[in-house]
Amino acid sequence: MLLNRMTSGRRWRIRPDGPAKVTGELEYLTDLSLPNMLIGRVLRSTHPHALIRGIDVSKALALPGVHAVLTAKDVPGLNRFGIARPDYPVFCEDRVRFIGDAVAAVAADSDELAELALAAIEVDYEPLPVVDDPERAILADSPLLYPEGNVFHRNDYKFGDIEAGFAEAAHIVEETYSTPRQMHTYMETEGGLFVPGEDGRLTAYSPTQHGFMDRMQLARILAKPEAEIRVVSSPIGGSFGGKDELNVQPYGALLALATGRPVKLHNSRWESVRAGLKRHPMKITMKTGVDAEGRLVAHRAYVIADKGPYSTLGAEVLNFATEHVVGPYRFKAVDVDTVSAFTNNGMSGEFRGFGGNQAIFALEGQLDRLAALLGMDPWELRRRNLRRAEDPGPLGQPISVTGGAGQTWGSLAESALWRKRSERSTPAPSAPWIKRGIGAAYVMHASGLGVGIPDPAGGRLQLRIDGKIEAVFGYEEFGQGLIASLMQMLIEMFGFSERDIVITIGDTDVVPDSGSTTASRATSMMWQSLRRLRGPFVGKLLEEASGALGLPAETLAIGEGGIRGAGDDRLLISYAGLAALAETAGRQIAAQTHFTYPTSPVDRVGAHYMYSYAAVAVEVEVNTLTGRVHVAEQYHAVAAGPVVNPQGYLGQIEGGGSMALGFALTEDAVMSGGHYLTKNLDTYLVPTIVEQNGCVTVDAIEELPEGDEHGPRGLGELGSVGLAPAIAEAVYQATGKRVNKLPIDPAQLQEPFCF
């Protein structure tokens, strides 16, 4: 189904949080303020790599209006954080490893005083050699960031006889691809308000993708029981993975407890650039062989990732890249080796696509180059090598069965955009220096956290005393449309009206742990939860109504406003009336579910079970005078199961595509010697509506195999993955020049023009 407003009909709804967001009325967590509030600031390193000989905070503490100056000695618990491996110092004790490292924090009466206090702190550094190249970092003679070495994580995957495969090949392509240090560029930079309670509890109003994970880490840092910490975590002005790890929370929490007053921290954009996570820059070398019939016979890949100085989820990102450099294709033999290196560059971490974007850019580039050598249509080459529905996953693991691979291939092949290539129906360019080309790419993208990683899910439905049906989940709304999707499911799966429903998310004091809002899993797990909750919850509603009305439960049904007659849809008792009767009788009408995300029955950590598929075609215009690339049209065929929310589905694909435009064409947080050269949005160029002004068509393929119980697949990252390789191929078709480095350098595409 071509997905748009017209084809969606009555399912096209205004998202509940939309009006307040577009009018600016909505208060994000960093908009919050309280009386008697202090302003927090963090002092960060001036060196990318140095020893700390001493820190003198006496002058800062002596300033009137400065209420606290904290360093490592003031951390009562673990002076480290990190979801998978807690190695990121809250405050550095004796060594800094990048310019985002924190050495002290202050709380003062005003912004100005806080800045003065930071300037008054004296830190005695002894600079150390800077390791800013991941390839150099893992050599034996490299300066060490850690005594055990600069190799952070390795992975590999091999099967078949790789040398025999290459010997059999009719054509071999060997190429190296490089991808940039992309920035999340959320509208709301990292921040929050931290409020100590008279009862000793602390409330952290701060954006995150998993409030319970933040609470656990804060408890370790503060040496407090988790029950004494409340994390309020929605709504969020954008995350894309960048707020998955702790950022300002440790400093806000420590300062609030030290002063006994509310403390607000909010990063400036430069502070966000300096200390925030970025997409892992990767250098991927591939050697791929194909026989004369176009069958892939050998595939070798070597990936080196720039980790920056601390772990974050870098091992998991590398594992994901290891899986996705094999991707959606059948190979006769595979030899993958990947490594992630510690450096003194900026922090790399979680980012939409989670290592798949880099891997797929390289893998699809190989397919296009091989097709050219074969003289074969690149889409036909993909068809000959696509995984079948019953095939195992990229790591040989059992996976959920879908026909998505073939369906998306066929959709793109039949699209008007792709047919332009053979029909030559494209109008002549508007000027002789404008060249046009069409390219396509294929994506198989995993969702969920994978084997061996805790991946809980669940939620709760309850009838409130005011007659509202309350849906309670531990997920976060960071702009992706989670609230709208949950509302739509409650209306369509249960028959409630929008007026009947209240949604509660993002508060660890009241929601169950539904797992992280990441890895393209939240909508899928909400759908699973509601499916499990429907029977128990509806049963309790009807049982209560049956007793109240004196009618058999089987003659009743739930619907808009209350309990209705199953035969005539007549309203018999409102939800408010039912709630009042239950309250009087001391009964609670509620149901809760808890389960885990489905995983493959293997022991390989990180191997996935659920996949979505996408095929992407683009038409580009290359201005050969400026070297700039304009994407004029996009076509996305997406197989991710049933469309839960048409607007949200389109939003994820279009938004992901916009993010991929930046990845492909303009975005790179440039560093030199461990220092950012790109410090603000005047030099870091993010696509705007001007760049995203071409037509975007989305074909949503909803069909699943008969009996499939998994429902909607992950969608949140899919739109961001395939566009870059499709653009690279389109540029080649336009100019005859191959691109192996992102963002595309305009100088590479410029040509002299003779008048």
PDB file of N, CA and C in Angstrom, residues 441-509:
ATOM      1  N   ALA A 441      19.345   0.791  -2.980  1.00  0.00           N
ATOM      2  CA  ALA A 441      20.055  -0.007  -1.982  1.00  0.00           C
ATOM      3  C   ALA A 441      19.059  -0.885  -1.248  1.00  0.00           C
ATOM      4  N   TYR A 442      19.588  -1.916  -0.603  1.00  0.00           N
ATOM      5  CA  TYR A 442      18.756  -2.900   0.074  1.00  0.00           C
ATOM      6  C   TYR A 442      19.158  -2.977   1.548  1.00  0.00           C
ATOM      7  N   VAL A 443      18.178  -3.128   2.418  1.00  0.00           N
ATOM      8  CA  VAL A 443      18.445  -3.115   3.859  1.00  0.00           C
ATOM      9  C   VAL A 443      17.711  -4.266   4.548  1.00  0.00           C
ATOM     10  N   MET A 444      18.426  -4.979   5.383  1.00  0.00           N
ATOM     11  CA  MET A 444      17.837  -5.930   6.338  1.00  0.00           C
ATOM     12  C   MET A 444      18.315  -5.477   7.710  1.00  0.00           C
ATOM     13  N   HIS A 445      17.383  -5.010   8.533  1.00  0.00           N
ATOM     14  CA  HIS A 445      17.795  -4.363   9.781  1.00  0.00           C
ATOM     15  C   HIS A 445      17.153  -5.055  10.979  1.00  0.00           C
ATOM     16  N   ALA A 446      17.960  -5.363  11.972  1.00  0.00           N
ATOM     17  CA  ALA A 446      17.477  -6.078  13.155  1.00  0.00           C
ATOM     18  C   ALA A 446      16.858  -5.123  14.162  1.00  0.00           C
ATOM     19  N   SER A 447      15.958  -5.655  14.982  1.00  0.00           N
ATOM     20  CA  SER A 447      15.405  -4.891  16.096  1.00  0.00           C
ATOM     21  C   SER A 447      15.487  -5.729  17.366  1.00  0.00           C
ATOM     22  N   GLY A 448      15.360  -5.036  18.508  1.00  0.00           N
ATOM     23  CA  GLY A 448      15.576  -5.708  19.788  1.00  0.00           C
ATOM     24  C   GLY A 448      17.065  -5.717  20.117  1.00  0.00           C
ATOM     25  N   LEU A 449      17.381  -6.124  21.351  1.00  0.00           N
ATOM     26  CA  LEU A 449      18.764  -6.053  21.807  1.00  0.00           C
ATOM     27  C   LEU A 449      19.571  -7.288  21.448  1.00  0.00           C
ATOM     28  N   GLY A 450      18.912  -8.389  21.133  1.00  0.00           N
ATOM     29  CA  GLY A 450      19.644  -9.572  20.703  1.00  0.00           C
ATOM     30  C   GLY A 450      19.948 -10.537  21.836  1.00  0.00           C
ATOM     31  N   VAL A 451      20.534 -11.650  21.447  1.00  0.00           N
ATOM     32  CA  VAL A 451      20.809 -12.749  22.383  1.00  0.00           C
ATOM     33  C   VAL A 451      21.768 -12.292  23.493  1.00  0.00           C
ATOM     34  N   GLY A 452      21.449 -12.691  24.726  1.00  0.00           N
ATOM     35  CA  GLY A 452      22.371 -12.490  25.834  1.00  0.00           C
ATOM     36  C   GLY A 452      22.303 -11.140  26.508  1.00  0.00           C
ATOM     37  N   ILE A 453      21.376 -10.268  26.077  1.00  0.00           N
ATOM     38  CA  ILE A 453      21.257  -8.935  26.673  1.00  0.00           C
ATOM     39  C   ILE A 453      19.865  -8.807  27.266  1.00  0.00           C
ATOM     40  N   PRO A 454      19.745  -8.441  28.548  1.00  0.00           N
ATOM     41  CA  PRO A 454      18.408  -8.319  29.152  1.00  0.00           C
ATOM     42  C   PRO A 454      17.522  -7.390  28.334  1.00  0.00           C
ATOM     43  N   ASP A 455      16.331  -7.869  27.985  1.00  0.00           N
ATOM     44  CA  ASP A 455      15.470  -7.120  27.064  1.00  0.00           C
ATOM     45  C   ASP A 455      14.009  -7.247  27.508  1.00  0.00           C
ATOM     46  N   PRO A 456      13.697  -6.698  28.700  1.00  0.00           N
ATOM     47  CA  PRO A 456      12.343  -6.872  29.231  1.00  0.00           C
ATOM     48  C   PRO A 456      11.315  -6.047  28.473  1.00  0.00           C
ATOM     49  N   ALA A 457      10.062  -6.463  28.585  1.00  0.00           N
ATOM     50  CA  ALA A 457       8.952  -5.719  27.979  1.00  0.00           C
ATOM     51  C   ALA A 457       7.723  -5.914  28.856  1.00  0.00           C
ATOM     52  N   GLY A 458       6.742  -5.042  28.656  1.00  0.00           N
ATOM     53  CA  GLY A 458       5.511  -5.184  29.407  1.00  0.00           C
ATOM     54  C   GLY A 458       4.837  -3.855  29.655  1.00  0.00           C
ATOM     55  N   GLY A 459       3.668  -3.918  30.281  1.00  0.00           N
ATOM     56  CA  GLY A 459       2.908  -2.701  30.563  1.00  0.00           C
ATOM     57  C   GLY A 459       1.682  -3.030  31.396  1.00  0.00           C
ATOM     58  N   ARG A 460       0.868  -2.004  31.617  1.00  0.00           N
ATOM     59  CA  ARG A 460      -0.294  -2.184  32.496  1.00  0.00           C
ATOM     60  C   ARG A 460      -1.473  -1.372  31.967  1.00  0.00           C
ATOM     61  N   LEU A 461      -2.672  -1.924  32.084  1.00  0.00           N
ATOM     62  CA  LEU A 461      -3.920  -1.202  31.821  1.00  0.00           C
ATOM     63  C   LEU A 461      -4.735  -1.189  33.106  1.00  0.00           C
ATOM     64  N   GLN A 462      -5.365  -0.055  33.377  1.00  0.00           N
ATOM     65  CA  GLN A 462      -6.184   0.022  34.586  1.00  0.00           C
ATOM     66  C   GLN A 462      -7.304   1.038  34.392  1.00  0.00           C
ATOM     67  N   LEU A 463      -8.413   0.774  35.054  1.00  0.00           N
ATOM     68  CA  LEU A 463      -9.545   1.709  35.048  1.00  0.00           C
ATOM     69  C   LEU A 463      -9.388   2.642  36.241  1.00  0.00           C
ATOM     70  N   ARG A 464      -9.263   3.931  35.942  1.00  0.00           N
ATOM     71  CA  ARG A 464      -9.087   4.904  37.032  1.00  0.00           C
ATOM     72  C   ARG A 464     -10.432   5.291  37.624  1.00  0.00           C
ATOM     73  N   ILE A 465     -10.391   5.883  38.789  1.00  0.00           N
ATOM     74  CA  ILE A 465     -11.608   6.277  39.485  1.00  0.00           C
ATOM     75  C   ILE A 465     -12.407   7.328  38.697  1.00  0.00           C
ATOM     76  N   ASP A 466     -11.704   8.109  37.858  1.00  0.00           N
ATOM     77  CA  ASP A 466     -12.417   9.113  37.047  1.00  0.00           C
ATOM     78  C   ASP A 466     -12.985   8.513  35.764  1.00  0.00           C
ATOM     79  N   GLY A 467     -12.862   7.208  35.603  1.00  0.00           N
ATOM     80  CA  GLY A 467     -13.447   6.555  34.441  1.00  0.00           C
ATOM     81  C   GLY A 467     -12.541   6.514  33.226  1.00  0.00           C
ATOM     82  N   LYS A 468     -11.312   6.963  33.366  1.00  0.00           N
ATOM     83  CA  LYS A 468     -10.376   6.898  32.256  1.00  0.00           C
ATOM     84  C   LYS A 468      -9.667   5.540  32.230  1.00  0.00           C
ATOM     85  N   ILE A 469      -9.430   5.051  31.029  1.00  0.00           N
ATOM     86  CA  ILE A 469      -8.615   3.848  30.855  1.00  0.00           C
ATOM     87  C   ILE A 469      -7.170   4.309  30.792  1.00  0.00           C
ATOM     88  N   GLU A 470      -6.376   3.910  31.762  1.00  0.00           N
ATOM     89  CA  GLU A 470      -4.991   4.376  31.835  1.00  0.00           C
ATOM     90  C   GLU A 470      -4.052   3.285  31.320  1.00  0.00           C
ATOM     91  N   ALA A 471      -3.271   3.638  30.304  1.00  0.00           N
ATOM     92  CA  ALA A 471      -2.234   2.740  29.780  1.00  0.00           C
ATOM     93  C   ALA A 471      -0.906   3.197  30.353  1.00  0.00           C
ATOM     94  N   VAL A 472      -0.220   2.295  31.054  1.00  0.00           N
ATOM     95  CA  VAL A 472       0.992   2.663  31.786  1.00  0.00           C
ATOM     96  C   VAL A 472       2.163   1.843  31.242  1.00  0.00           C
ATOM     97  N   PHE A 473       3.123   2.540  30.673  1.00  0.00           N
ATOM     98  CA  PHE A 473       4.292   1.877  30.099  1.00  0.00           C
ATOM     99  C   PHE A 473       5.566   2.615  30.503  1.00  0.00           C
ATOM    100  N   GLY A 474       6.648   1.875  30.522  1.00  0.00           N
ATOM    101  CA  GLY A 474       7.926   2.469  30.877  1.00  0.00           C
ATOM    102  C   GLY A 474       8.710   2.978  29.697  1.00  0.00           C
ATOM    103  N   TYR A 475       8.058   3.340  28.629  1.00  0.00           N
ATOM    104  CA  TYR A 475       8.757   3.853  27.451  1.00  0.00           C
ATOM    105  C   TYR A 475       8.818   5.374  27.499  1.00  0.00           C
ATOM    106  N   GLU A 476       9.551   5.940  26.558  1.00  0.00           N
ATOM    107  CA  GLU A 476       9.751   7.386  26.524  1.00  0.00           C
ATOM    108  C   GLU A 476       9.282   7.939  25.184  1.00  0.00           C
ATOM    109  N   GLU A 477       8.720   9.141  25.237  1.00  0.00           N
ATOM    110  CA  GLU A 477       8.322   9.846  24.016  1.00  0.00           C
ATOM    111  C   GLU A 477       9.400  10.877  23.710  1.00  0.00           C
ATOM    112  N   PHE A 478      10.205  10.602  22.683  1.00  0.00           N
ATOM    113  CA  PHE A 478      11.228  11.596  22.330  1.00  0.00           C
ATOM    114  C   PHE A 478      11.031  12.132  20.925  1.00  0.00           C
ATOM    115  N   GLY A 479       9.761  12.157  20.527  1.00  0.00           N
ATOM    116  CA  GLY A 479       9.441  12.760  19.244  1.00  0.00           C
ATOM    117  C   GLY A 479       9.086  11.750  18.180  1.00  0.00           C
ATOM    118  N   GLN A 480       9.269  10.463  18.495  1.00  0.00           N
ATOM    119  CA  GLN A 480       9.038   9.432  17.482  1.00  0.00           C
ATOM    120  C   GLN A 480       7.571   9.100  17.297  1.00  0.00           C
ATOM    121  N   GLY A 481       6.698   9.618  18.158  1.00  0.00           N
ATOM    122  CA  GLY A 481       5.274   9.357  18.013  1.00  0.00           C
ATOM    123  C   GLY A 481       4.789   8.155  18.792  1.00  0.00           C
ATOM    124  N   LEU A 482       5.480   7.816  19.860  1.00  0.00           N
ATOM    125  CA  LEU A 482       5.100   6.652  20.673  1.00  0.00           C
ATOM    126  C   LEU A 482       3.711   6.828  21.280  1.00  0.00           C
ATOM    127  N   ILE A 483       3.426   8.028  21.792  1.00  0.00           N
ATOM    128  CA  ILE A 483       2.112   8.258  22.420  1.00  0.00           C
ATOM    129  C   ILE A 483       1.002   8.104  21.376  1.00  0.00           C
ATOM    130  N   ALA A 484       1.239   8.656  20.192  1.00  0.00           N
ATOM    131  CA  ALA A 484       0.233   8.553  19.130  1.00  0.00           C
ATOM    132  C   ALA A 484       0.005   7.103  18.726  1.00  0.00           C
ATOM    133  N   SER A 485       1.079   6.345  18.645  1.00  0.00           N
ATOM    134  CA  SER A 485       0.947   4.934  18.246  1.00  0.00           C
ATOM    135  C   SER A 485       0.204   4.142  19.313  1.00  0.00           C
ATOM    136  N   LEU A 486       0.515   4.391  20.579  1.00  0.00           N
ATOM    137  CA  LEU A 486      -0.173   3.689  21.657  1.00  0.00           C
ATOM    138  C   LEU A 486      -1.656   4.059  21.673  1.00  0.00           C
ATOM    139  N   MET A 487      -1.945   5.337  21.479  1.00  0.00           N
ATOM    140  CA  MET A 487      -3.342   5.781  21.430  1.00  0.00           C
ATOM    141  C   MET A 487      -4.086   5.068  20.287  1.00  0.00           C
ATOM    142  N   GLN A 488      -3.454   5.005  19.137  1.00  0.00           N
ATOM    143  CA  GLN A 488      -4.105   4.381  17.980  1.00  0.00           C
ATOM    144  C   GLN A 488      -4.390   2.899  18.238  1.00  0.00           C
ATOM    145  N   MET A 489      -3.446   2.216  18.855  1.00  0.00           N
ATOM    146  CA  MET A 489      -3.663   0.796  19.143  1.00  0.00           C
ATOM    147  C   MET A 489      -4.788   0.589  20.146  1.00  0.00           C
ATOM    148  N   LEU A 490      -4.864   1.443  21.149  1.00  0.00           N
ATOM    149  CA  LEU A 490      -5.929   1.310  22.146  1.00  0.00           C
ATOM    150  C   LEU A 490      -7.297   1.546  21.516  1.00  0.00           C
ATOM    151  N   ILE A 491      -7.360   2.463  20.583  1.00  0.00           N
ATOM    152  CA  ILE A 491      -8.629   2.734  19.902  1.00  0.00           C
ATOM    153  C   ILE A 491      -9.012   1.576  18.993  1.00  0.00           C
ATOM    154  N   GLU A 492      -8.049   1.092  18.215  1.00  0.00           N
ATOM    155  CA  GLU A 492      -8.368   0.095  17.198  1.00  0.00           C
ATOM    156  C   GLU A 492      -8.431  -1.331  17.745  1.00  0.00           C
ATOM    157  N   MET A 493      -7.651  -1.631  18.773  1.00  0.00           N
ATOM    158  CA  MET A 493      -7.659  -2.999  19.305  1.00  0.00           C
ATOM    159  C   MET A 493      -8.750  -3.201  20.349  1.00  0.00           C
ATOM    160  N   PHE A 494      -9.159  -2.103  21.029  1.00  0.00           N
ATOM    161  CA  PHE A 494     -10.117  -2.235  22.134  1.00  0.00           C
ATOM    162  C   PHE A 494     -11.459  -1.578  21.843  1.00  0.00           C
ATOM    163  N   GLY A 495     -11.451  -0.566  20.975  1.00  0.00           N
ATOM    164  CA  GLY A 495     -12.691   0.148  20.708  1.00  0.00           C
ATOM    165  C   GLY A 495     -12.915   1.351  21.595  1.00  0.00           C
ATOM    166  N   PHE A 496     -11.916   1.742  22.384  1.00  0.00           N
ATOM    167  CA  PHE A 496     -12.050   2.944  23.206  1.00  0.00           C
ATOM    168  C   PHE A 496     -12.050   4.171  22.300  1.00  0.00           C
ATOM    169  N   SER A 497     -12.585   5.269  22.815  1.00  0.00           N
ATOM    170  CA  SER A 497     -12.420   6.541  22.119  1.00  0.00           C
ATOM    171  C   SER A 497     -11.212   7.258  22.700  1.00  0.00           C
ATOM    172  N   GLU A 498     -10.727   8.259  21.995  1.00  0.00           N
ATOM    173  CA  GLU A 498      -9.580   9.017  22.483  1.00  0.00           C
ATOM    174  C   GLU A 498      -9.893   9.655  23.832  1.00  0.00           C
ATOM    175  N   ARG A 499     -11.172  10.044  24.037  1.00  0.00           N
ATOM    176  CA  ARG A 499     -11.556  10.689  25.300  1.00  0.00           C
ATOM    177  C   ARG A 499     -11.526   9.713  26.474  1.00  0.00           C
ATOM    178  N   ASP A 500     -11.572   8.416  26.189  1.00  0.00           N
ATOM    179  CA  ASP A 500     -11.579   7.417  27.261  1.00  0.00           C
ATOM    180  C   ASP A 500     -10.181   7.151  27.832  1.00  0.00           C
ATOM    181  N   ILE A 501      -9.141   7.603  27.113  1.00  0.00           N
ATOM    182  CA  ILE A 501      -7.786   7.082  27.359  1.00  0.00           C
ATOM    183  C   ILE A 501      -6.889   8.123  28.014  1.00  0.00           C
ATOM    184  N   VAL A 502      -6.095   7.672  28.971  1.00  0.00           N
ATOM    185  CA  VAL A 502      -4.985   8.453  29.527  1.00  0.00           C
ATOM    186  C   VAL A 502      -3.734   7.595  29.394  1.00  0.00           C
ATOM    187  N   ILE A 503      -2.663   8.215  28.928  1.00  0.00           N
ATOM    188  CA  ILE A 503      -1.411   7.482  28.768  1.00  0.00           C
ATOM    189  C   ILE A 503      -0.394   8.007  29.766  1.00  0.00           C
ATOM    190  N   THR A 504       0.199   7.107  30.521  1.00  0.00           N
ATOM    191  CA  THR A 504       1.217   7.467  31.514  1.00  0.00           C
ATOM    192  C   THR A 504       2.515   6.761  31.157  1.00  0.00           C
ATOM    193  N   ILE A 505       3.543   7.558  30.932  1.00  0.00           N
ATOM    194  CA  ILE A 505       4.860   6.996  30.602  1.00  0.00           C
ATOM    195  C   ILE A 505       5.925   7.810  31.326  1.00  0.00           C
ATOM    196  N   GLY A 506       7.145   7.268  31.357  1.00  0.00           N
ATOM    197  CA  GLY A 506       8.307   8.053  31.735  1.00  0.00           C
ATOM    198  C   GLY A 506       8.372   8.535  33.166  1.00  0.00           C
ATOM    199  N   ASP A 507       8.024   7.706  34.135  1.00  0.00           N
ATOM    200  CA  ASP A 507       8.157   8.081  35.542  1.00  0.00           C
ATOM    201  C   ASP A 507       8.388   6.795  36.328  1.00  0.00           C
ATOM    202  N   THR A 508       9.594   6.620  36.817  1.00  0.00           N
ATOM    203  CA  THR A 508       9.934   5.341  37.448  1.00  0.00           C
ATOM    204  C   THR A 508       9.132   5.061  38.710  1.00  0.00           C
ATOM    205  N   ASP A 509       8.503   6.070  39.281  1.00  0.00           N
ATOM    206  CA  ASP A 509       7.688   5.829  40.477  1.00  0.00           C
ATOM    207  C   ASP A 509       6.360   5.156  40.150  1.00  0.00           C
TER     208      ASP A 509
END
